[in-house]
PDB file of C-alpha atoms and ligand atoms in Angstrom:
ATOM      1  CA  MET A   1      72.089  58.529 140.036  1.00  0.00           C
ATOM      2  CA  THR A   2      72.083  57.830 143.775  1.00  0.00           C
ATOM      3  CA  PRO A   3      68.824  57.920 145.646  1.00  0.00           C
ATOM      4  CA  LEU A   4      69.910  61.246 147.375  1.00  0.00           C
ATOM      5  CA  MET A   5      70.373  62.886 144.061  1.00  0.00           C
ATOM      6  CA  GLN A   6      66.815  61.554 142.614  1.00  0.00           C
ATOM      7  CA  VAL A   7      65.065  63.044 145.660  1.00  0.00           C
ATOM      8  CA  PHE A   8      67.027  66.345 145.148  1.00  0.00           C
ATOM      9  CA  LEU A   9      65.974  66.420 141.367  1.00  0.00           C
ATOM     10  CA  PHE A  10      62.535  65.603 142.393  1.00  0.00           C
ATOM     11  CA  PHE A  11      62.339  68.572 144.749  1.00  0.00           C
ATOM     12  CA  ILE A  12      63.684  70.864 142.200  1.00  0.00           C
ATOM     13  CA  LEU A  13      61.018  69.637 139.555  1.00  0.00           C
ATOM     14  CA  PHE A  14      58.419  69.983 142.352  1.00  0.00           C
ATOM     15  CA  ILE A  15      59.392  73.536 143.327  1.00  0.00           C
ATOM     16  CA  SER A  16      59.572  74.743 139.718  1.00  0.00           C
ATOM     17  CA  PHE A  17      56.122  73.253 138.908  1.00  0.00           C
ATOM     18  CA  SER A  18      54.546  74.803 141.995  1.00  0.00           C
ATOM     19  CA  ASN A  19      56.053  77.966 141.593  1.00  0.00           C
ATOM     20  CA  ALA A  20      55.274  78.162 137.930  1.00  0.00           C
ATOM     21  CA  ASP A  21      53.034  80.966 138.525  1.00  0.00           C
ATOM     22  CA  LEU A  22      55.333  83.089 139.955  1.00  0.00           C
ATOM     23  CA  LEU A  23      57.491  83.193 136.815  1.00  0.00           C
ATOM     24  CA  GLN A  24      54.848  85.044 134.807  1.00  0.00           C
ATOM     25  CA  ASP A  25      51.628  86.896 135.476  1.00  0.00           C
ATOM     26  CA  PHE A  26      49.504  84.210 133.771  1.00  0.00           C
ATOM     27  CA  CYS A  27      49.492  81.286 131.376  1.00  0.00           C
ATOM     28  CA  VAL A  28      46.277  81.248 129.257  1.00  0.00           C
ATOM     29  CA  ALA A  29      46.068  77.781 127.971  1.00  0.00           C
ATOM     30  CA  ASP A  30      46.949  76.661 124.459  1.00  0.00           C
ATOM     31  CA  LEU A  31      44.299  74.106 124.076  1.00  0.00           C
ATOM     32  CA  SER A  32      45.965  72.747 120.942  1.00  0.00           C
ATOM     33  CA  SER A  33      48.658  71.072 123.082  1.00  0.00           C
ATOM     34  CA  PRO A  34      48.032  68.117 125.466  1.00  0.00           C
ATOM     35  CA  GLN A  35      47.678  68.737 129.172  1.00  0.00           C
ATOM     36  CA  GLY A  36      50.651  67.882 131.286  1.00  0.00           C
ATOM     37  CA  LEU A  37      50.980  67.356 135.222  1.00  0.00           C
ATOM     38  CA  ALA A  38      51.456  71.308 135.617  1.00  0.00           C
ATOM     39  CA  GLY A  39      48.662  72.104 133.162  1.00  0.00           C
ATOM     40  CA  TYR A  40      48.440  73.254 129.469  1.00  0.00           C
ATOM     41  CA  PRO A  41      51.520  75.159 127.859  1.00  0.00           C
ATOM     42  CA  CYS A  42      50.688  78.894 127.544  1.00  0.00           C
ATOM     43  CA  LYS A  43      49.137  80.602 124.663  1.00  0.00           C
ATOM     44  CA  SER A  44      51.355  83.285 122.999  1.00  0.00           C
ATOM     45  CA  LEU A  45      51.152  86.505 124.903  1.00  0.00           C
ATOM     46  CA  CYS A  46      50.679  88.620 121.687  1.00  0.00           C
ATOM     47  CA  ASN A  47      47.305  86.548 121.186  1.00  0.00           C
ATOM     48  CA  VAL A  48      46.137  87.192 124.720  1.00  0.00           C
ATOM     49  CA  THR A  49      43.232  89.734 125.177  1.00  0.00           C
ATOM     50  CA  ALA A  50      40.975  90.841 127.769  1.00  0.00           C
ATOM     51  CA  ASP A  51      38.214  88.509 126.454  1.00  0.00           C
ATOM     52  CA  ASP A  52      40.361  85.517 127.541  1.00  0.00           C
ATOM     53  CA  PHE A  53      39.796  86.523 131.198  1.00  0.00           C
ATOM     54  CA  VAL A  54      35.949  86.794 131.017  1.00  0.00           C
ATOM     55  CA  PHE A  55      33.836  83.752 130.911  1.00  0.00           C
ATOM     56  CA  THR A  56      30.392  84.248 129.614  1.00  0.00           C
ATOM     57  CA  GLY A  57      29.212  80.456 129.631  1.00  0.00           C
ATOM     58  CA  PHE A  58      26.918  81.090 132.816  1.00  0.00           C
ATOM     59  CA  ARG A  59      24.616  83.548 130.966  1.00  0.00           C
ATOM     60  CA  SER A  60      23.018  80.290 129.342  1.00  0.00           C
ATOM     61  CA  PRO A  61      23.144  77.567 131.997  1.00  0.00           C
ATOM     62  CA  GLY A  62      22.392  74.014 130.794  1.00  0.00           C
ATOM     63  CA  ASN A  63      18.928  72.267 130.751  1.00  0.00           C
ATOM     64  CA  THR A  64      17.782  70.471 134.014  1.00  0.00           C
ATOM     65  CA  SER A  65      15.491  68.186 132.008  1.00  0.00           C
ATOM     66  CA  ASN A  66      17.529  65.021 132.617  1.00  0.00           C
ATOM     67  CA  SER A  67      17.285  62.147 135.155  1.00  0.00           C
ATOM     68  CA  TYR A  68      19.300  63.933 137.906  1.00  0.00           C
ATOM     69  CA  ARG A  69      17.297  67.325 137.249  1.00  0.00           C
ATOM     70  CA  ILE A  70      20.649  69.138 137.343  1.00  0.00           C
ATOM     71  CA  SER A  71      22.616  71.395 134.960  1.00  0.00           C
ATOM     72  CA  ILE A  72      26.458  71.754 135.522  1.00  0.00           C
ATOM     73  CA  THR A  73      28.245  74.469 133.482  1.00  0.00           C
ATOM     74  CA  PRO A  74      32.019  73.970 134.119  1.00  0.00           C
ATOM     75  CA  ALA A  75      34.535  76.718 133.669  1.00  0.00           C
ATOM     76  CA  PHE A  76      37.672  74.685 134.061  1.00  0.00           C
ATOM     77  CA  ALA A  77      40.633  75.127 132.062  1.00  0.00           C
ATOM     78  CA  VAL A  78      39.283  73.187 129.090  1.00  0.00           C
ATOM     79  CA  GLN A  79      36.278  75.610 129.025  1.00  0.00           C
ATOM     80  CA  TRP A  80      38.077  78.660 130.423  1.00  0.00           C
ATOM     81  CA  PRO A  81      41.772  78.543 129.394  1.00  0.00           C
ATOM     82  CA  ALA A  82      42.559  81.650 131.482  1.00  0.00           C
ATOM     83  CA  VAL A  83      42.270  79.631 134.538  1.00  0.00           C
ATOM     84  CA  ASN A  84      45.207  77.444 133.583  1.00  0.00           C
ATOM     85  CA  GLY A  85      48.173  77.325 136.112  1.00  0.00           C
ATOM     86  CA  LEU A  86      46.208  79.681 138.558  1.00  0.00           C
ATOM     87  CA  GLY A  87      45.060  76.996 140.901  1.00  0.00           C
ATOM     88  CA  ILE A  88      41.439  77.915 140.530  1.00  0.00           C
ATOM     89  CA  SER A  89      38.178  77.272 138.578  1.00  0.00           C
ATOM     90  CA  THR A  90      34.493  77.625 138.913  1.00  0.00           C
ATOM     91  CA  VAL A  91      31.100  76.004 138.126  1.00  0.00           C
ATOM     92  CA  TRP A  92      27.712  77.144 137.652  1.00  0.00           C
ATOM     93  CA  LEU A  93      25.121  74.510 139.204  1.00  0.00           C
ATOM     94  CA  GLU A  94      21.295  74.460 138.865  1.00  0.00           C
ATOM     95  CA  VAL A  95      19.311  72.012 140.803  1.00  0.00           C
ATOM     96  CA  ALA A  96      15.426  71.673 139.931  1.00  0.00           C
ATOM     97  CA  PRO A  97      13.089  70.694 142.799  1.00  0.00           C
ATOM     98  CA  GLY A  98      13.664  66.802 143.336  1.00  0.00           C
ATOM     99  CA  GLY A  99      17.136  66.935 141.697  1.00  0.00           C
ATOM    100  CA  ARG A 100      20.259  65.839 143.140  1.00  0.00           C
ATOM    101  CA  VAL A 101      24.212  65.890 142.201  1.00  0.00           C
ATOM    102  CA  PRO A 102      24.890  62.046 142.583  1.00  0.00           C
ATOM    103  CA  ILE A 103      27.805  61.387 145.126  1.00  0.00           C
ATOM    104  CA  HIS A 104      31.244  61.980 143.499  1.00  0.00           C
ATOM    105  CA  THR A 105      34.584  63.038 144.118  1.00  0.00           C
ATOM    106  CA  HIS A 106      36.991  65.586 142.616  1.00  0.00           C
ATOM    107  CA  PRO A 107      40.521  63.920 142.762  1.00  0.00           C
ATOM    108  CA  GLY A 108      42.293  67.285 142.116  1.00  0.00           C
ATOM    109  CA  GLY A 109      40.770  69.967 144.240  1.00  0.00           C
ATOM    110  CA  THR A 110      38.572  71.200 147.067  1.00  0.00           C
ATOM    111  CA  GLU A 111      35.198  72.677 146.300  1.00  0.00           C
ATOM    112  CA  LEU A 112      33.647  75.726 147.940  1.00  0.00           C
ATOM    113  CA  LEU A 113      29.944  76.100 147.076  1.00  0.00           C
ATOM    114  CA  VAL A 114      28.038  79.292 147.496  1.00  0.00           C
ATOM    115  CA  VAL A 115      23.938  79.128 147.487  1.00  0.00           C
ATOM    116  CA  ILE A 116      22.707  81.962 145.356  1.00  0.00           C
ATOM    117  CA  GLU A 117      19.010  80.965 145.270  1.00  0.00           C
ATOM    118  CA  GLY A 118      16.916  78.053 146.974  1.00  0.00           C
ATOM    119  CA  THR A 119      17.771  75.485 149.310  1.00  0.00           C
ATOM    120  CA  LEU A 120      20.372  72.559 148.971  1.00  0.00           C
ATOM    121  CA  ILE A 121      21.451  69.734 151.399  1.00  0.00           C
ATOM    122  CA  GLY A 122      25.111  69.614 151.072  1.00  0.00           C
ATOM    123  CA  GLY A 123      27.035  66.594 152.459  1.00  0.00           C
ATOM    124  CA  PHE A 124      30.322  64.834 152.429  1.00  0.00           C
ATOM    125  CA  ILE A 125      31.997  61.563 153.877  1.00  0.00           C
ATOM    126  CA  SER A 126      35.431  62.014 155.315  1.00  0.00           C
ATOM    127  CA  SER A 127      38.100  59.204 154.815  1.00  0.00           C
ATOM    128  CA  SER A 128      37.224  57.902 158.542  1.00  0.00           C
ATOM    129  CA  ASN A 129      33.722  57.579 157.163  1.00  0.00           C
ATOM    130  CA  LYS A 130      32.104  60.353 159.247  1.00  0.00           C
ATOM    131  CA  VAL A 131      29.245  62.052 157.396  1.00  0.00           C
ATOM    132  CA  TYR A 132      29.060  65.989 157.495  1.00  0.00           C
ATOM    133  CA  VAL A 133      25.626  66.974 155.991  1.00  0.00           C
ATOM    134  CA  LYS A 134      23.973  70.274 156.372  1.00  0.00           C
ATOM    135  CA  LYS A 135      20.892  72.220 154.910  1.00  0.00           C
ATOM    136  CA  LEU A 136      22.164  75.231 152.949  1.00  0.00           C
ATOM    137  CA  GLU A 137      19.926  78.434 152.548  1.00  0.00           C
ATOM    138  CA  ALA A 138      20.805  81.361 149.982  1.00  0.00           C
ATOM    139  CA  TYR A 139      24.064  82.864 150.865  1.00  0.00           C
ATOM    140  CA  ASP A 140      25.235  79.983 152.765  1.00  0.00           C
ATOM    141  CA  ALA A 141      28.646  78.542 151.734  1.00  0.00           C
ATOM    142  CA  MET A 142      29.961  75.195 152.212  1.00  0.00           C
ATOM    143  CA  ILE A 143      33.479  73.338 151.889  1.00  0.00           C
ATOM    144  CA  PHE A 144      33.957  70.012 150.216  1.00  0.00           C
ATOM    145  CA  PRO A 145      37.690  68.940 150.747  1.00  0.00           C
ATOM    146  CA  GLN A 146      39.522  67.508 148.150  1.00  0.00           C
ATOM    147  CA  GLY A 147      39.042  63.842 147.177  1.00  0.00           C
ATOM    148  CA  LEU A 148      36.178  63.248 149.693  1.00  0.00           C
ATOM    149  CA  LEU A 149      32.784  61.732 148.464  1.00  0.00           C
ATOM    150  CA  HIS A 150      30.172  64.474 148.376  1.00  0.00           C
ATOM    151  CA  PHE A 151      26.663  65.379 147.055  1.00  0.00           C
ATOM    152  CA  GLN A 152      23.937  68.219 146.781  1.00  0.00           C
ATOM    153  CA  VAL A 153      20.179  67.574 147.011  1.00  0.00           C
ATOM    154  CA  ASN A 154      17.639  70.196 146.280  1.00  0.00           C
ATOM    155  CA  ALA A 155      15.679  70.505 149.596  1.00  0.00           C
ATOM    156  CA  GLY A 156      13.212  72.894 148.680  1.00  0.00           C
ATOM    157  CA  SER A 157      10.329  73.637 146.005  1.00  0.00           C
ATOM    158  CA  VAL A 158      11.949  76.026 143.860  1.00  0.00           C
ATOM    159  CA  LYS A 159      15.074  75.666 141.505  1.00  0.00           C
ATOM    160  CA  ALA A 160      18.355  75.965 143.536  1.00  0.00           C
ATOM    161  CA  LYS A 161      21.166  77.764 142.081  1.00  0.00           C
ATOM    162  CA  ALA A 162      24.861  77.817 143.293  1.00  0.00           C
ATOM    163  CA  LEU A 163      28.210  78.976 142.276  1.00  0.00           C
ATOM    164  CA  GLU A 164      31.123  76.545 143.005  1.00  0.00           C
ATOM    165  CA  SER A 165      34.883  77.400 142.947  1.00  0.00           C
ATOM    166  CA  PHE A 166      37.637  74.595 142.885  1.00  0.00           C
ATOM    167  CA  SER A 167      41.338  74.823 143.953  1.00  0.00           C
ATOM    168  CA  SER A 168      42.400  73.497 140.778  1.00  0.00           C
ATOM    169  CA  PRO A 169      42.091  74.634 137.134  1.00  0.00           C
ATOM    170  CA  SER A 170      41.207  70.942 136.361  1.00  0.00           C
ATOM    171  CA  PRO A 171      39.810  69.210 139.534  1.00  0.00           C
ATOM    172  CA  GLY A 172      38.376  66.298 137.796  1.00  0.00           C
ATOM    173  CA  VAL A 173      35.302  64.399 138.718  1.00  0.00           C
ATOM    174  CA  GLN A 174      34.423  60.919 139.190  1.00  0.00           C
ATOM    175  CA  VAL A 175      30.827  59.710 140.013  1.00  0.00           C
ATOM    176  CA  THR A 176      31.073  57.000 142.345  1.00  0.00           C
ATOM    177  CA  SER A 177      28.116  54.687 141.361  1.00  0.00           C
ATOM    178  CA  THR A 178      29.220  54.958 137.608  1.00  0.00           C
ATOM    179  CA  ALA A 179      32.680  54.187 138.547  1.00  0.00           C
ATOM    180  CA  LEU A 180      31.814  51.181 140.689  1.00  0.00           C
ATOM    181  CA  PHE A 181      28.899  49.597 138.463  1.00  0.00           C
ATOM    182  CA  GLY A 182      29.197  51.419 134.996  1.00  0.00           C
ATOM    183  CA  ASN A 183      32.844  49.836 134.330  1.00  0.00           C
ATOM    184  CA  ASP A 184      34.072  46.870 132.181  1.00  0.00           C
ATOM    185  CA  LEU A 185      35.467  44.721 134.971  1.00  0.00           C
ATOM    186  CA  PRO A 186      33.635  41.378 135.005  1.00  0.00           C
ATOM    187  CA  SER A 187      31.115  40.981 138.016  1.00  0.00           C
ATOM    188  CA  GLU A 188      33.136  37.818 139.120  1.00  0.00           C
ATOM    189  CA  ILE A 189      36.119  39.970 139.933  1.00  0.00           C
ATOM    190  CA  LEU A 190      33.831  42.977 141.165  1.00  0.00           C
ATOM    191  CA  GLU A 191      32.353  40.379 143.731  1.00  0.00           C
ATOM    192  CA  LYS A 192      35.906  39.597 144.830  1.00  0.00           C
ATOM    193  CA  VAL A 193      36.931  43.168 145.377  1.00  0.00           C
ATOM    194  CA  SER A 194      33.696  44.429 146.683  1.00  0.00           C
ATOM    195  CA  SER A 195      32.002  41.529 148.643  1.00  0.00           C
ATOM    196  CA  ILE A 196      28.818  42.026 146.811  1.00  0.00           C
ATOM    197  CA  ASP A 197      27.548  38.865 145.188  1.00  0.00           C
ATOM    198  CA  VAL A 198      27.587  38.340 141.529  1.00  0.00           C
ATOM    199  CA  ALA A 199      23.826  38.249 141.167  1.00  0.00           C
ATOM    200  CA  GLU A 200      23.399  41.412 143.049  1.00  0.00           C
ATOM    201  CA  MET A 201      26.533  42.997 141.100  1.00  0.00           C
ATOM    202  CA  LYS A 202      25.039  41.924 137.838  1.00  0.00           C
ATOM    203  CA  LYS A 203      21.693  43.819 138.673  1.00  0.00           C
ATOM    204  CA  LEU A 204      23.573  46.969 139.691  1.00  0.00           C
ATOM    205  CA  LYS A 205      25.746  46.838 136.535  1.00  0.00           C
ATOM    206  CA  ALA A 206      22.485  46.623 134.477  1.00  0.00           C
ATOM    207  CA  MET A 207      21.366  49.782 135.948  1.00  0.00           C
ATOM    208  CA  PHE A 208      24.334  51.170 134.301  1.00  0.00           C
ATOM    209  CA  GLY A 209      23.941  49.425 130.983  1.00  0.00           C
ATOM    210  CA  ARG A 210      26.442  46.727 131.611  1.00  0.00           C
ATOM    211  CA  THR A 211      25.893  43.181 131.063  1.00  0.00           C
ATOM    212  CA  ASN A 212      29.183  41.527 132.035  1.00  0.00           C
TER     213      ASN A 212
HETATM  214  C1  NAG B   1      48.333  84.251 116.984  1.00  0.00           C
HETATM  215  O1  NAG B   1      47.192  83.566 116.542  1.00  0.00           O
HETATM  216  C2  NAG B   1      47.325  83.438 115.146  1.00  0.00           C
HETATM  217  C3  NAG B   1      46.054  83.002 114.572  1.00  0.00           C
HETATM  218  O2  NAG B   1      45.731  81.714 115.363  1.00  0.00           O
HETATM  219  C4  NAG B   1      48.517  82.576 114.701  1.00  0.00           C
HETATM  220  O3  NAG B   1      48.598  82.417 113.415  1.00  0.00           O
HETATM  221  C5  NAG B   1      49.723  83.358 115.170  1.00  0.00           C
HETATM  222  O4  NAG B   1      50.837  82.255 115.032  1.00  0.00           O
HETATM  223  C6  NAG B   1      49.481  83.427 116.738  1.00  0.00           C
HETATM  224  N1  NAG B   1      50.709  84.201 117.120  1.00  0.00           N
HETATM  225  C7  NAG B   1      51.724  83.660 117.866  1.00  0.00           C
HETATM  226  C8  NAG B   1      52.773  84.546 118.167  1.00  0.00           C
HETATM  227  O5  NAG B   1      51.770  82.627 118.425  1.00  0.00           O
HETATM  228  C1  NAG B   2      15.989  70.328 127.710  1.00  0.00           C
HETATM  229  O1  NAG B   2      16.265  69.072 127.394  1.00  0.00           O
HETATM  230  C2  NAG B   2      15.185  68.148 126.895  1.00  0.00           C
HETATM  231  C3  NAG B   2      15.702  66.799 126.905  1.00  0.00           C
HETATM  232  O2  NAG B   2      16.745  66.576 126.300  1.00  0.00           O
HETATM  233  C4  NAG B   2      14.558  68.859 125.622  1.00  0.00           C
HETATM  234  O3  NAG B   2      13.444  68.024 125.313  1.00  0.00           O
HETATM  235  C5  NAG B   2      14.193  70.408 125.907  1.00  0.00           C
HETATM  236  O4  NAG B   2      13.748  70.861 124.657  1.00  0.00           O
HETATM  237  C6  NAG B   2      15.389  71.103 126.368  1.00  0.00           C
HETATM  238  N1  NAG B   2      14.873  72.304 126.881  1.00  0.00           N
HETATM  239  C7  NAG B   2      15.594  73.542 126.330  1.00  0.00           C
HETATM  240  C8  NAG B   2      15.027  74.874 126.663  1.00  0.00           C
HETATM  241  O5  NAG B   2      16.511  73.495 125.586  1.00  0.00           O
END
């Protein structure tokens, strides 16, 4: 195949994936098959009911008795198959006083956060390392652009509650400190690729239960 034909084929595939939602009304995920680049395959229409389109998981949000003092209740495609293929998903977030969502990224989607109760400090770091940080009151909304490092901290004395939306049914999440220091790469290699010396690196890795 010539390179031109390859490019052409790529575009045809790309267009058919990105317009998948135009070919049918919805595609409730069949979670028994693995997820591909374009999402999960669709559950058979005759088995789709109104219940598929309603998520009740926010009625019982999780428990903030953990070291971050947060509860995160995701409604991504895995938890809510109806969002599969629709370019959207949501999360209910609660942050107890003193709590924080550690710095992390969503490789697959932009996040829109709306504070429902309490006060949060939201911030992100752009790819030119500029920091955008703001104190948010109830009813304030903030955008965290796709792929950028970001965090939220409870800035008040009451539990903060927020609804988050994502521009992807499966935005993914990577917590930065865990990725850097909770991995299996030997400290000697991490020193070379991070300029943090081995002794300091071993200390940081020990904080995440790693000994290598
Ligand atoms: C609908 O669900 C039932 C029970 O899981 C299954 O046996 C049946 O094959 C499904 N129907 C279709 C058309 O996939
Ligand atoms: C919350 O989690 C903590 C720690 O795991 C546990 O001790 C506590 O019983 C849980 N509370 C509720 C209401 O489930």
